[in-house]
């Protein structure tokens, strides 16, 4: 019913298309319906439907493709030439003719020969030649008949009758009667009767054991059918070739009905068990070859196994040929046959074991067989079976080169094959910023258990393969992927068996030889791109200049510019201006201070939201509140941002904040001038002496801390980082060098999470400077709500200073002893510097 409904719909569409007057027919539905019914009735009553010409054309295209896949390009070209010639003489019967040819074809790939086509052409040329009676007479043999042209007598005498009877007898003897010709000849007339049946009888007698019923002994027990050793050898060779035979069933097991003649049953069973095991292991390979595979390197493995099995079959056929037609005296022996074929089979048995392991765990990755083959090759070398080792190594190299195709494409072009889930590199689906191209655009694919989605023997080189492709991607974005890099694609080092296992290195472990050859292959593609990208970063994109700008802004390497910027900020805080965090004011101050040092178009200074909500009194009273909200933002070019990551920029900001806090304390301590208060100091000498003593100790602490950061932390680490950036191997190494340097700066500057208590103690010391200046401005009378005098406040500041200093120095030494690394020495030095200065002051 569904077909009928579909046919009706298609008929309506056909009528509309042919009449080209759908609107007119729609206005006259009766006419349209009558036309459709008549057409539908005609279609249903049609007994001889036309052939689908498109299906025929598709089949011929498929036949041509099959010829080319099976390396019959000459046959495919001949087919295409004749199909094109036929299309030049169009006829409505062409689809039927071509379909008939397709139906008549019988394995054209294997059975068709171009020589037959040439022979048919010669026949046509001969047919076109002029036919002469002389040629006919010569071919039929009557050109030498002298009586042929004699005059025929038409008299009624008996001589003519005798001649007629003679001709009739000869005709009956040499021709077929008209009735028999009309009836057709039977198959029996084509049977050739041999006069000598001895050869056929000997063959039939030799094969009687195949159909012979098992005999019974006198007690009624079934006995085994005796088989000669020559027949057993023939059956064994057939079984090893994967052919059907009588002594072994379809599973390769020996049939217990038969037994070698003149051989004990135990001996026969042992021999047959040996060959059964041989056949079982070969059957694993033959079944694997017959299974369809979609993964390229598995298809390569199938091809390798097929060629090895074909070579084995040729060798087994050679044994059969030698035994079937021996040139000398030959002794047929199963043991001799076993000894002859075993060296050919042992490498295949090792390969069969690998295939069996892969089939036992079908959920493993498709490259698992490469790992097994790699390990088995190394094991065969260790056990001294060098022939099997070379056999497996050659197959491994062939399959591995196919596995390397997406790897090679990634390293040469920086592109991933679409839909390839076998490669260990994947691309993120979302949009990724240019600055995050190196670290965020591509990822290494992992398995469900967290392991890298790559063979174990390949994992040492995965990082270089991964980075080589990313080098190409970044160079394309930078516009530096030129002819120099394209040339390296054509100058690729070979990675064949002779390269991996050169002569003279047979005793070297296979794993080491492969690792050295593969590393050299990777380096040939990786080193050039890495060097080109690094040169582009330092040259065209001025990485060193960008680091200079960061040092100027965040490390305050230029004291004059930094003082010019910070002086206005501190003045606004001291004046208690509510707009101290004004963005435009800070931007103007920053641009004015650093105009001659950096590109101010990339510089912005601001205060975050938390700092803007903070009351100005709190921001002015402590270095812990307002100053951490001041943010320096220097927009780097995106190639430089690949090296200077967001994490590193956070470290830059933390160092800048600490230096700004120290400068705030020093600026506050420098506001009080001794000469300005020279005459009034004598009136309250005790207070002023205690004030100047506290000021001097705080100033010593701040300048010592600033000197430590500048001379022992920032400058040495920055110089060390720049030298290692120049010698870094690739972008990953450059990122690691820069990130490591920034972490060292943060840790040695006491800004790490482990030294948080020490950092808080240092900030408390800096707050004492602000507290001291706050007390100085209110030097007369009572300070604070509790009625605390100015002298008491100074004494409290002195006590707090001593307490904080003891805590800081003791904590630094404790952490230095607990860490025991190189940076802990700096903490010991800082503690000594602080305590030495304080002791001198005392």
mmCIF file of C-alpha atoms in Angstrom, residues 2 47 89 125 177 296 357 390-391 506 637 684 697 706 710:
data_model
loop_
_atom_site.group_PDB
_atom_site.id
_atom_site.type_symbol
_atom_site.label_atom_id
_atom_site.label_comp_id
_atom_site.label_asym_id
_atom_site.label_seq_id
_atom_site.Cartn_x
_atom_site.Cartn_y
_atom_site.Cartn_z
ATOM 1 C CA UNK A 2 2.845 2.351 0.802
ATOM 2 C CA UNK A 47 5.140 -5.396 -18.012
ATOM 3 C CA UNK A 89 26.314 7.155 -30.407
ATOM 4 C CA UNK A 125 40.135 -6.843 -39.624
ATOM 5 C CA UNK A 177 21.376 -35.127 -40.263
ATOM 6 C CA UNK A 296 44.688 2.889 8.580
ATOM 7 C CA UNK A 357 46.438 -10.610 22.688
ATOM 8 C CA UNK A 390 64.011 -8.579 12.188
ATOM 9 C CA UNK A 391 60.727 -10.051 10.925
ATOM 10 C CA UNK A 506 72.822 -5.473 15.716
ATOM 11 C CA UNK A 637 51.414 42.134 22.190
ATOM 12 C CA UNK A 684 60.533 68.347 74.421
ATOM 13 C CA UNK A 697 65.348 52.470 62.909
ATOM 14 C CA UNK A 706 64.455 47.805 49.530
ATOM 15 C CA UNK A 710 66.784 45.297 44.386
#
